[in-house]
mmCIF file of C-alpha atoms and ligand atoms in Angstrom:
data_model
loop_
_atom_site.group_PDB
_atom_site.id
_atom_site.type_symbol
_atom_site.label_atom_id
_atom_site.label_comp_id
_atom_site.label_asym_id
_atom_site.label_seq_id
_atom_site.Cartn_x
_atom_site.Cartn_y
_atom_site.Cartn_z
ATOM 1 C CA UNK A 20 53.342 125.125 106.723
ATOM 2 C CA UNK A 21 53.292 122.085 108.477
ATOM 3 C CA UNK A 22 56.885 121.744 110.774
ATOM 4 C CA UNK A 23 56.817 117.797 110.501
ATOM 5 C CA UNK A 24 60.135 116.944 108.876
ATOM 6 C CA UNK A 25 60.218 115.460 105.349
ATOM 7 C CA UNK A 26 63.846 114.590 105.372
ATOM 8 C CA UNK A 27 64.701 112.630 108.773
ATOM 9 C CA UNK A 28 68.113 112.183 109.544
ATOM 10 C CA UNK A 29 67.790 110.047 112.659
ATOM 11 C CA UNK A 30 65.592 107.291 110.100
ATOM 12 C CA UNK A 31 69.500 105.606 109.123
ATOM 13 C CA UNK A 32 70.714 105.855 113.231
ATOM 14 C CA UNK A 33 67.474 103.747 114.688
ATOM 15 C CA UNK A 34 69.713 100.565 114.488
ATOM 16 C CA UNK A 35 73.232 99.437 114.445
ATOM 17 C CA UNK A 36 72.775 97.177 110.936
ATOM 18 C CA UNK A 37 71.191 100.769 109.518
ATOM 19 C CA UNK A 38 73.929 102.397 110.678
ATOM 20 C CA UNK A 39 76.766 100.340 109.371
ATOM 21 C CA UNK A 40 74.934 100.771 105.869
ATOM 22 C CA UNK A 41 75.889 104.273 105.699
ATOM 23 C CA UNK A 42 78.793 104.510 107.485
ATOM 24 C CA UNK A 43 81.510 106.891 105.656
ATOM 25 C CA UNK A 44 84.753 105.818 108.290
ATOM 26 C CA UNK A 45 86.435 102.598 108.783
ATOM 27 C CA UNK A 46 89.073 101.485 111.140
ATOM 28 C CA UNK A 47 90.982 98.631 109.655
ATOM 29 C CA UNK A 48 94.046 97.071 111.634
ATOM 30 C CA UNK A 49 96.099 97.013 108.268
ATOM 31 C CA UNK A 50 96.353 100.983 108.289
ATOM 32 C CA UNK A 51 98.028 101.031 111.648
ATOM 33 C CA UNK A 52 101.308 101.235 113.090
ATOM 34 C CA UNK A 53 102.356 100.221 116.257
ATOM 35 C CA UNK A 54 105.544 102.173 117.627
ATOM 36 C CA UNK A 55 107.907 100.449 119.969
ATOM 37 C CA UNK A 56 110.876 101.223 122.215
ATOM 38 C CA UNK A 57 113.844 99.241 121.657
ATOM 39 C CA UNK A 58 116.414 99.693 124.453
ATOM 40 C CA UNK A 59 119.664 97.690 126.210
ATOM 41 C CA UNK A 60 117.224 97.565 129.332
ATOM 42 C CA UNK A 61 113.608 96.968 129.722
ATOM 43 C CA UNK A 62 111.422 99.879 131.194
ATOM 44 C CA UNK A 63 108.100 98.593 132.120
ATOM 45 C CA UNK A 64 105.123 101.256 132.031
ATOM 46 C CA UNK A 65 102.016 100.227 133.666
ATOM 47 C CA UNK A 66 100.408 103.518 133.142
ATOM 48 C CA UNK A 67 101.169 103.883 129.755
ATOM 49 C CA UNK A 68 102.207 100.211 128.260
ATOM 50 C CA UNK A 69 102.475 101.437 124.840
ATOM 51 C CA UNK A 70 105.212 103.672 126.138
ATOM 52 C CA UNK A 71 107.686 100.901 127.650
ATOM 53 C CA UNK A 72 110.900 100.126 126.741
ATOM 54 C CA UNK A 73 111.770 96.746 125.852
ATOM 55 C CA UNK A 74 115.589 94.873 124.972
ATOM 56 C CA UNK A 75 115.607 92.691 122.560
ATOM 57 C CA UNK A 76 114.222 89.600 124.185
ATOM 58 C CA UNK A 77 111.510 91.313 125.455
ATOM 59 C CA UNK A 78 111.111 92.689 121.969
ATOM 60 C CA UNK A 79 110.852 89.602 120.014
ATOM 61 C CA UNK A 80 108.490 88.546 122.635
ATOM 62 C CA UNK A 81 105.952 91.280 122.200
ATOM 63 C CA UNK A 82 106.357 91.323 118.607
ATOM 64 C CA UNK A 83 105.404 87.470 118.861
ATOM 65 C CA UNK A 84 101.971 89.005 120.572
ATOM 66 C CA UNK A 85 101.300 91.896 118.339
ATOM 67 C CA UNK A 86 102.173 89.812 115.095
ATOM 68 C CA UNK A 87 99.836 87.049 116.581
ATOM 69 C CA UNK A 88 97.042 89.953 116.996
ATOM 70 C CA UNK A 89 97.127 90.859 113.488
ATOM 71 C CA UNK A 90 98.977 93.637 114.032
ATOM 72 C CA UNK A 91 100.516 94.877 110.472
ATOM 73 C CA UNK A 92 103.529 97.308 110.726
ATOM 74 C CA UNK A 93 105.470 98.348 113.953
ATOM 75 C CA UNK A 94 107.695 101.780 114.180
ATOM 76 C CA UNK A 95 111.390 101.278 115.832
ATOM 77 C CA UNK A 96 112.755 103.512 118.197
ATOM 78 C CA UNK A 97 116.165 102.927 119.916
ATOM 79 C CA UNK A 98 117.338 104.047 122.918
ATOM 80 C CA UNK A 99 121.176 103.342 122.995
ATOM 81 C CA UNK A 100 123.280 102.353 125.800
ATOM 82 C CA UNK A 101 125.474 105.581 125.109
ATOM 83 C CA UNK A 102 124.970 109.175 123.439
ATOM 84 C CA UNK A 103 127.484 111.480 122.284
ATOM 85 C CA UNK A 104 127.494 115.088 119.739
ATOM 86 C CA UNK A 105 127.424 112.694 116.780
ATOM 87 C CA UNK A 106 124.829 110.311 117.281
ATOM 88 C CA UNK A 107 127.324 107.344 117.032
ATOM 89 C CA UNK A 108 124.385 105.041 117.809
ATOM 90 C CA UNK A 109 121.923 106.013 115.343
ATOM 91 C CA UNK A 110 123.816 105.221 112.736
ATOM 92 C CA UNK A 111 126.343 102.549 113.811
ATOM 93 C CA UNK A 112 125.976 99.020 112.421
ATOM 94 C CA UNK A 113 125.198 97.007 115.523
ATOM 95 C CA UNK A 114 123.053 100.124 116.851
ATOM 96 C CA UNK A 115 120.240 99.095 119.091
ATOM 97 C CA UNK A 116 117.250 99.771 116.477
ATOM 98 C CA UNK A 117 119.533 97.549 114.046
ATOM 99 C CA UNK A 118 119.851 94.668 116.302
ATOM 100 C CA UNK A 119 116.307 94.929 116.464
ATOM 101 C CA UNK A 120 116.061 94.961 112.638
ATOM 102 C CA UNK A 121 118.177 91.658 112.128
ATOM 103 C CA UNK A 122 116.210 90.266 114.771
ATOM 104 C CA UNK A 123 113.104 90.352 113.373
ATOM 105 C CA UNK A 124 113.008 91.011 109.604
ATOM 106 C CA UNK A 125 114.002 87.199 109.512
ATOM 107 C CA UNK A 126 111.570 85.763 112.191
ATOM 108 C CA UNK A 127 108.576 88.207 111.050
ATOM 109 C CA UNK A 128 108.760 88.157 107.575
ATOM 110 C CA UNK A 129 105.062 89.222 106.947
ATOM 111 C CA UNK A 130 105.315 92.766 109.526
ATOM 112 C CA UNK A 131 106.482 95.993 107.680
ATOM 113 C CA UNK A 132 108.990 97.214 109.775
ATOM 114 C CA UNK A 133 109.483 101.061 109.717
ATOM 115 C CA UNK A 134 112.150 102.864 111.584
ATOM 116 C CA UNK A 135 112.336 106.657 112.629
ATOM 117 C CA UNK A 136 114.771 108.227 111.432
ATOM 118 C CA UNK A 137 116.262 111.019 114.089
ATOM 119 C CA UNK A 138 119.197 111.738 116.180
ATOM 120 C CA UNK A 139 117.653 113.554 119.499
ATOM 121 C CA UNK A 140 117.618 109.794 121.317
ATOM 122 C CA UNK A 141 121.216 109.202 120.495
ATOM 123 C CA UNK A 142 123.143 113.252 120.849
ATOM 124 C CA UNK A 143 124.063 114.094 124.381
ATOM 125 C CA UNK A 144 122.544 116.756 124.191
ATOM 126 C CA UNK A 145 119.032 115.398 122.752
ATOM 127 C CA UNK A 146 118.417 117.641 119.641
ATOM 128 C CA UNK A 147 117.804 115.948 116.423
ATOM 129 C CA UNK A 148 120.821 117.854 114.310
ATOM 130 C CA UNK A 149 124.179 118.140 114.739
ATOM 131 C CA UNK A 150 124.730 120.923 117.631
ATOM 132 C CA UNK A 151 127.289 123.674 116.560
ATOM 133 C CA UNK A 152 127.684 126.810 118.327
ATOM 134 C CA UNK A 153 124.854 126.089 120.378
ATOM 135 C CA UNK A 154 123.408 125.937 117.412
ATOM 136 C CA UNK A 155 121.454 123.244 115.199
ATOM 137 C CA UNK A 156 123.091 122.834 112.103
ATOM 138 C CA UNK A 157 120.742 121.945 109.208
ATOM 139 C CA UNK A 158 122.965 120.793 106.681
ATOM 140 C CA UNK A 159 125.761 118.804 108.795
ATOM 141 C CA UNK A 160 122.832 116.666 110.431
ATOM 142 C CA UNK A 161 122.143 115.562 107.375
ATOM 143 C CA UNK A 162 124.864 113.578 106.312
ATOM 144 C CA UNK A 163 124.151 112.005 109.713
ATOM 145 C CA UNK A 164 120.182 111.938 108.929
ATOM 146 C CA UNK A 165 121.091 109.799 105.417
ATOM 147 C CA UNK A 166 123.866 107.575 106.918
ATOM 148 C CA UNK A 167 121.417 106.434 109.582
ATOM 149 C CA UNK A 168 118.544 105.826 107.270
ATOM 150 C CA UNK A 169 121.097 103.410 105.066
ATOM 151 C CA UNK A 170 122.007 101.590 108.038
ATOM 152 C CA UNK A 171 118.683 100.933 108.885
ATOM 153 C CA UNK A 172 117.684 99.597 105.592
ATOM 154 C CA UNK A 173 121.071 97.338 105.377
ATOM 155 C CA UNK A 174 119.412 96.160 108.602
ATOM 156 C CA UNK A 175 116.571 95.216 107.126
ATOM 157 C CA UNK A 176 113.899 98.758 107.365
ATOM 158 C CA UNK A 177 110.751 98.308 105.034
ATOM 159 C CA UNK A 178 110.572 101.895 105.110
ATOM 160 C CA UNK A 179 112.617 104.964 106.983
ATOM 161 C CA UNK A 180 110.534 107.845 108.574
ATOM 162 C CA UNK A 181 112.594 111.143 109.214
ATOM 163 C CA UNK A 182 111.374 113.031 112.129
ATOM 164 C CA UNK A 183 113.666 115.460 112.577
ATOM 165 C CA UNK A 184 112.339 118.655 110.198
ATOM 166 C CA UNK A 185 116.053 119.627 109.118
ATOM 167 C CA UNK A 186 115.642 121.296 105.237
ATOM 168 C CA UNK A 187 116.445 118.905 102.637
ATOM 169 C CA UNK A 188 116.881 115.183 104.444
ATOM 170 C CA UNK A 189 114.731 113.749 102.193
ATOM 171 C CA UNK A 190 116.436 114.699 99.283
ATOM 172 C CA UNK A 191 119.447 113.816 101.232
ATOM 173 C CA UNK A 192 117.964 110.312 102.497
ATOM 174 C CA UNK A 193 116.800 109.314 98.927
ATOM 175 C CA UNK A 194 120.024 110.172 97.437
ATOM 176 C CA UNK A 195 122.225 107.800 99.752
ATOM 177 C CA UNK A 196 119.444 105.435 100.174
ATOM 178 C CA UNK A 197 119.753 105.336 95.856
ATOM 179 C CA UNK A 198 123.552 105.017 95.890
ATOM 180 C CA UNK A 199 123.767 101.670 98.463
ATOM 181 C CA UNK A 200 121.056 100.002 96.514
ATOM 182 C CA UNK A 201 117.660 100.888 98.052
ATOM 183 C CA UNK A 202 116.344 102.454 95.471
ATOM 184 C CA UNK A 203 112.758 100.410 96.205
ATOM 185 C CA UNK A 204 113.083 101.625 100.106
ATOM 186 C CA UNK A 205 110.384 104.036 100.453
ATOM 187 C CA UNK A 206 109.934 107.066 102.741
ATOM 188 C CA UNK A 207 107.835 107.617 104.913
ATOM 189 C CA UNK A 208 108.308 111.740 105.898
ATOM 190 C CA UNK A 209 107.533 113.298 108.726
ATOM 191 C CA UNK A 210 106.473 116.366 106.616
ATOM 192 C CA UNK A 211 104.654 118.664 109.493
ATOM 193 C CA UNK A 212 106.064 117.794 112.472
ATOM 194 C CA UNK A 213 104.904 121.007 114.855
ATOM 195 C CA UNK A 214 107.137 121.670 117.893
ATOM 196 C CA UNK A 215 104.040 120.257 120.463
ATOM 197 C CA UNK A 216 103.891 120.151 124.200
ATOM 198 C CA UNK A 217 102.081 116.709 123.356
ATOM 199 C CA UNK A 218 105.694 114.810 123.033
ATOM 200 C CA UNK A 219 106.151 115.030 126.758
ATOM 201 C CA UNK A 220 105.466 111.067 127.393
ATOM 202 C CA UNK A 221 107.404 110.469 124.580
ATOM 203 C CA UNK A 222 110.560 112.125 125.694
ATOM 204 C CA UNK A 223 110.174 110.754 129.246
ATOM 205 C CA UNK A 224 109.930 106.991 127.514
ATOM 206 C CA UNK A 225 113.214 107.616 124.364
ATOM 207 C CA UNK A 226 115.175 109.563 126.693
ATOM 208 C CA UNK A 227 115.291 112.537 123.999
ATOM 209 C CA UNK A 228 114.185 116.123 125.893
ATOM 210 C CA UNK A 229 116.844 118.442 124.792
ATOM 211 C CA UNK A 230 119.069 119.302 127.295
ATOM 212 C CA UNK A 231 119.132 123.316 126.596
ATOM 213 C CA UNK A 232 116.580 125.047 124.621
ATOM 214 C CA UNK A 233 113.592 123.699 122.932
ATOM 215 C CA UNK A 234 112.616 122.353 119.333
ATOM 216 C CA UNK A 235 111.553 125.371 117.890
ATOM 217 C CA UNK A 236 114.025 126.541 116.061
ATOM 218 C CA UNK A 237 113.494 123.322 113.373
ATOM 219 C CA UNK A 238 109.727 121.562 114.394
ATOM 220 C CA UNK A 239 107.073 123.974 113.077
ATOM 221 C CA UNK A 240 105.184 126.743 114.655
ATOM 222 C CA UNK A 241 101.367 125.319 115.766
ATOM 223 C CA UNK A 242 99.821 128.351 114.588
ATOM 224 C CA UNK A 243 101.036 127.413 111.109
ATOM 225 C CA UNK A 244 98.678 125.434 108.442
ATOM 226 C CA UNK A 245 100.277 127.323 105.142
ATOM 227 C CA UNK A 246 103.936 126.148 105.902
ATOM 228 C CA UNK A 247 102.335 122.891 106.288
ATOM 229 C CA UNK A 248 101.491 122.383 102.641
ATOM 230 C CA UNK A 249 104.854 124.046 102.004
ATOM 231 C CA UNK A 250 106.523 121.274 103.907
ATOM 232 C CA UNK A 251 104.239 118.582 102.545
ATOM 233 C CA UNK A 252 105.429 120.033 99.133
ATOM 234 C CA UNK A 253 108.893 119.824 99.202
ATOM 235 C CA UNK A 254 108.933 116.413 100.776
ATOM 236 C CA UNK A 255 107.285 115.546 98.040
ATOM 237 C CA UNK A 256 109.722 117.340 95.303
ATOM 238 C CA UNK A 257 112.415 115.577 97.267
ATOM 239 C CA UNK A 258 111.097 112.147 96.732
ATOM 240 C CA UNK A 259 108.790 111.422 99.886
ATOM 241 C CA UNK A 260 106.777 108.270 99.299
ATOM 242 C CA UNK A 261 104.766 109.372 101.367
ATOM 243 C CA UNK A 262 104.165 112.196 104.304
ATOM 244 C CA UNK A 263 102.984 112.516 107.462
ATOM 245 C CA UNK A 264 101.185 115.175 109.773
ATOM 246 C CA UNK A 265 101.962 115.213 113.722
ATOM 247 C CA UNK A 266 100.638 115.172 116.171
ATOM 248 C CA UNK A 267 96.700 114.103 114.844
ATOM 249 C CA UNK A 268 94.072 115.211 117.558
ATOM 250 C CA UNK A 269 94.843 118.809 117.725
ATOM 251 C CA UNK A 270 95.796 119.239 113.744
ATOM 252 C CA UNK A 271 92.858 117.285 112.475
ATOM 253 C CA UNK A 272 92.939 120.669 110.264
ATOM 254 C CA UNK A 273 96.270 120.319 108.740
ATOM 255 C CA UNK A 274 95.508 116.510 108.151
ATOM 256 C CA UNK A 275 92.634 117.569 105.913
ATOM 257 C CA UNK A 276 94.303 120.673 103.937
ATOM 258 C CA UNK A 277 97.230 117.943 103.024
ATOM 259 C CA UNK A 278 94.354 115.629 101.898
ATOM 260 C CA UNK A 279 92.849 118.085 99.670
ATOM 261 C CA UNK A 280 96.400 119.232 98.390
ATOM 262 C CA UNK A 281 98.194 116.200 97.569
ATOM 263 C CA UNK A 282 97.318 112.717 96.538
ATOM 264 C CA UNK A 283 100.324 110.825 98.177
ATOM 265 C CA UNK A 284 99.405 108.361 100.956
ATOM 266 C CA UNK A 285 99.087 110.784 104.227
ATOM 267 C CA UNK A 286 100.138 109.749 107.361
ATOM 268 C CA UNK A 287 98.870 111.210 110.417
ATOM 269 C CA UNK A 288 100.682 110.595 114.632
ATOM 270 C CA UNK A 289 98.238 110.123 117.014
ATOM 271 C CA UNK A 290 101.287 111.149 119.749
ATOM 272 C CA UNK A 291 102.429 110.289 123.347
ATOM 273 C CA UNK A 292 100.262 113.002 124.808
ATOM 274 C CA UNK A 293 97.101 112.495 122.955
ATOM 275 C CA UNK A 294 97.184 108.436 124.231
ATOM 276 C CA UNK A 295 98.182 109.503 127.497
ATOM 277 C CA UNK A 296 95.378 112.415 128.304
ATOM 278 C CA UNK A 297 92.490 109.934 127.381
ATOM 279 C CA UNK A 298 94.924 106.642 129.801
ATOM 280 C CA UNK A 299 94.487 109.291 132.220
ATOM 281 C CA UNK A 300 91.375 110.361 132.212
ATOM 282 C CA UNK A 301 90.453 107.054 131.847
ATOM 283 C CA UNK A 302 91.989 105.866 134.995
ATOM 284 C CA UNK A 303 90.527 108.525 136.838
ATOM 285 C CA UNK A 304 87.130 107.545 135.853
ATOM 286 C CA UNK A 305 86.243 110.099 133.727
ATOM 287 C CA UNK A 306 85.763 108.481 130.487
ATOM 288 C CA UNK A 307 85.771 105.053 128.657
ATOM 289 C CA UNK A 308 89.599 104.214 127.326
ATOM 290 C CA UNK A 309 87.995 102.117 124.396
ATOM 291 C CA UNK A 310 85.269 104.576 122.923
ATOM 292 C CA UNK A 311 87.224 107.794 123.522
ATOM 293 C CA UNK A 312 90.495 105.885 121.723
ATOM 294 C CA UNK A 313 88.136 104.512 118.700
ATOM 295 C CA UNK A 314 86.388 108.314 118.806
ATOM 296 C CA UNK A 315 89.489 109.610 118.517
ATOM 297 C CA UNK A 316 90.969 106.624 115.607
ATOM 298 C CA UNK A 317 87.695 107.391 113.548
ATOM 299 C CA UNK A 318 88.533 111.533 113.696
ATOM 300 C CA UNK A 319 91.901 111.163 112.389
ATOM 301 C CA UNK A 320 90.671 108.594 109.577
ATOM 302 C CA UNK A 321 87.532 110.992 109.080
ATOM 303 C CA UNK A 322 89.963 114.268 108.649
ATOM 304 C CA UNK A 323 91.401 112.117 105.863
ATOM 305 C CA UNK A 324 94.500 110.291 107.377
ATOM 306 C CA UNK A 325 95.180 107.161 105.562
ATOM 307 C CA UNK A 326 97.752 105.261 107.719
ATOM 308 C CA UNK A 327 97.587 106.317 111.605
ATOM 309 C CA UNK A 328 100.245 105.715 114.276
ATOM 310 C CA UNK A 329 98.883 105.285 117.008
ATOM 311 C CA UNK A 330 100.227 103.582 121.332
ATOM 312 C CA UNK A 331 96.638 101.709 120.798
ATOM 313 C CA UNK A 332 97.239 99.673 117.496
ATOM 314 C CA UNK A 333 98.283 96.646 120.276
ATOM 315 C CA UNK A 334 94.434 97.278 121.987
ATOM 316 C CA UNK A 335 92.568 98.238 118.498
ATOM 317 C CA UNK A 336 93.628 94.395 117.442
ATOM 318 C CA UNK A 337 91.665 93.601 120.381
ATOM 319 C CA UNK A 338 89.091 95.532 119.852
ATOM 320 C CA UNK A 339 87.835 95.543 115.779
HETATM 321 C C1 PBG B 26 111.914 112.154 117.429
HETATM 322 C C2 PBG B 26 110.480 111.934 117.644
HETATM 323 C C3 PBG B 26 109.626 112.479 118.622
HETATM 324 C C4 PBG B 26 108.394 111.847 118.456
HETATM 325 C C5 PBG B 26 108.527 110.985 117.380
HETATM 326 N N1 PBG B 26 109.809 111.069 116.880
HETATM 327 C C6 PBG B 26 109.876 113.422 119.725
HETATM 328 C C7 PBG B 26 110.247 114.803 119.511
HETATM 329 O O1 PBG B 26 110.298 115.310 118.392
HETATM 330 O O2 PBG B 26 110.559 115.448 120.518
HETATM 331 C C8 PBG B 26 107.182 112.050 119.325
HETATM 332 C C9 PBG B 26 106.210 110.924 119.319
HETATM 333 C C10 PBG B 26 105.200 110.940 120.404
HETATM 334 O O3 PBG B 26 105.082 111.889 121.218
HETATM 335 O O4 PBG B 26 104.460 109.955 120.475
HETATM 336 N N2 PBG B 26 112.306 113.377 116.955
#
């Protein structure tokens, strides 16, 4: 028997035209969100610029940029000026991701703007419930969790993402979201948010590490795929629009077990610490920022991700 292959893979990879025929993953710009720090003060970053804190000036002036790139739909985080045990400014009318909101819903009229929907950047003590006893309480954050997703949407939110993994908020959230009038608000849930060690840049950047203890006591375990679908599930019972899997890189698993299980648009964070490994690898020479980012884009989308946020959507307009 002869060992000259019939069937030759490598016959579709000679050329980049050939290649493009029967390619089975797309990046498109209009699937990607770029997350953005709103805060009183700037806070440049020149290591990591997707992780810099702008005020609102500065905001409208890099929106200006990123709307001028093509970029589609941007992902407001605040950082107030003060915190306290109820999250005052997460939820207040003239909070800082509100400004931001009446800012630009008027002068950007084309961007989706999407707002996350936590407390950890605004307690004092940086955990994304209500704190009692030491304790996070699940269902006295979420009165919290639903008032601050109605403010956001009288400010002018396309669409409210809950990060914070309390039981029930999106039940909660679509209920008080129905009752002021934004019934056609969708939202976006953070269904399997895992308690990850890949948040660290984050934290540093939204001023939200907790100030005791750690997140695992609501995020999920990273062991856990099972309670994943579970989640996914319920958000979806509860009225999620759609849901979301974070981080991406490391649970490119999880992304495609919620593809397979449910037909709702999936989401999937490509986080802090997954941008920041390959910025700093990067810098040190060992690898190219641009292919390792698109590498890692094209995984996320391959697993089965529809929409991806990601710190490169500003450098992926540059680069499609
Ligand atoms: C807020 C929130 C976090 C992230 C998104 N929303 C941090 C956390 O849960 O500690 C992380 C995003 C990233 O690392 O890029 N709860």
């Amino acid at each position: 028997m002869s060992s000259i292959p019939v069937t030759r893979l490598r016959r579709f990879r000679r050329t980049a035209p050939l290649r493009g025929l029967v390619r089975e993953t797309r990046l498109s710009l209009d699937q990607f969100v770029m997350p953005l720090f709103v805060a009183p003060e700037p806070l440049a970053n020149e290591a990591l610029p997707g992780m810099a804190r702008f005020d609102l000036d500065g905001l409208l002036r890099e929106v200006d940029d990123l709307a001028a790139s093509d970029v589609r739909a941007l992902l407001l985080f605040g950082v107030p000026a003060e915190k306290d045990e109820e999250a005052t400014g997460a939820w207040e009318e003239d909070g800082i991701v509100q400004q931001a909101l009446r800012a630009l819903r008027p002068r950007f009229p084309e961007l989706v703007l999407l707002t996350d929907v936590c407390l950890c950047e605004y307690t004092s003590h940086g955990h994304c419930g209500v704190v009692v006893d030491g304790d996070v309480d699940n269902d006295r954050s979420l009165e919290l969790l639903a008032r601050t997703a109605v403010s956001h949407a009288e400010a002018g939110a396309h669409v409210v993402a809950p990060s914070d993994m309390m039981d029930g908020r999106v039940g909660a959230i679509r209920e008080a979201l129905d009752d002021h009038g934004f019934d056609a608000t969708p939202i976006l849930a953070y269904s399997a948010k895992y308690a990850s060690a890949f948040y660290g840049p984050f934290r540093e950047a939204a001023d939200s590490a907790p100030a005791f203890g750690d997140r695992r006591g609501y995020q999920m375990d990273p062991a856990n795929v099972r309670e994943a679908l579970r989640e996914c599930k319920i958000d979806l019972a509860e009225g999620a629009d759609a849901i979301m899997i974070k981080p991406a890189l490391p649970y490119l698993d999880v992304i495609r077990a919620a593809r397979e299980a449910f037909q709702a648009p999936l989401a999937a964070y490509n986080v802090s610490g997954e941008y920041a490994m390959v910025k700093s690898a990067a810098r040190a020479g060992w690898l190219d920022e641009r292919a390792a980012a698109l590498e890692s884009l094209t995984a996320i989308k391959r697993a089965g991700a529809d929409l991806i946020v990601s710190y490169w959507t500003k450098d992926l307009a540059a680069w499609l």
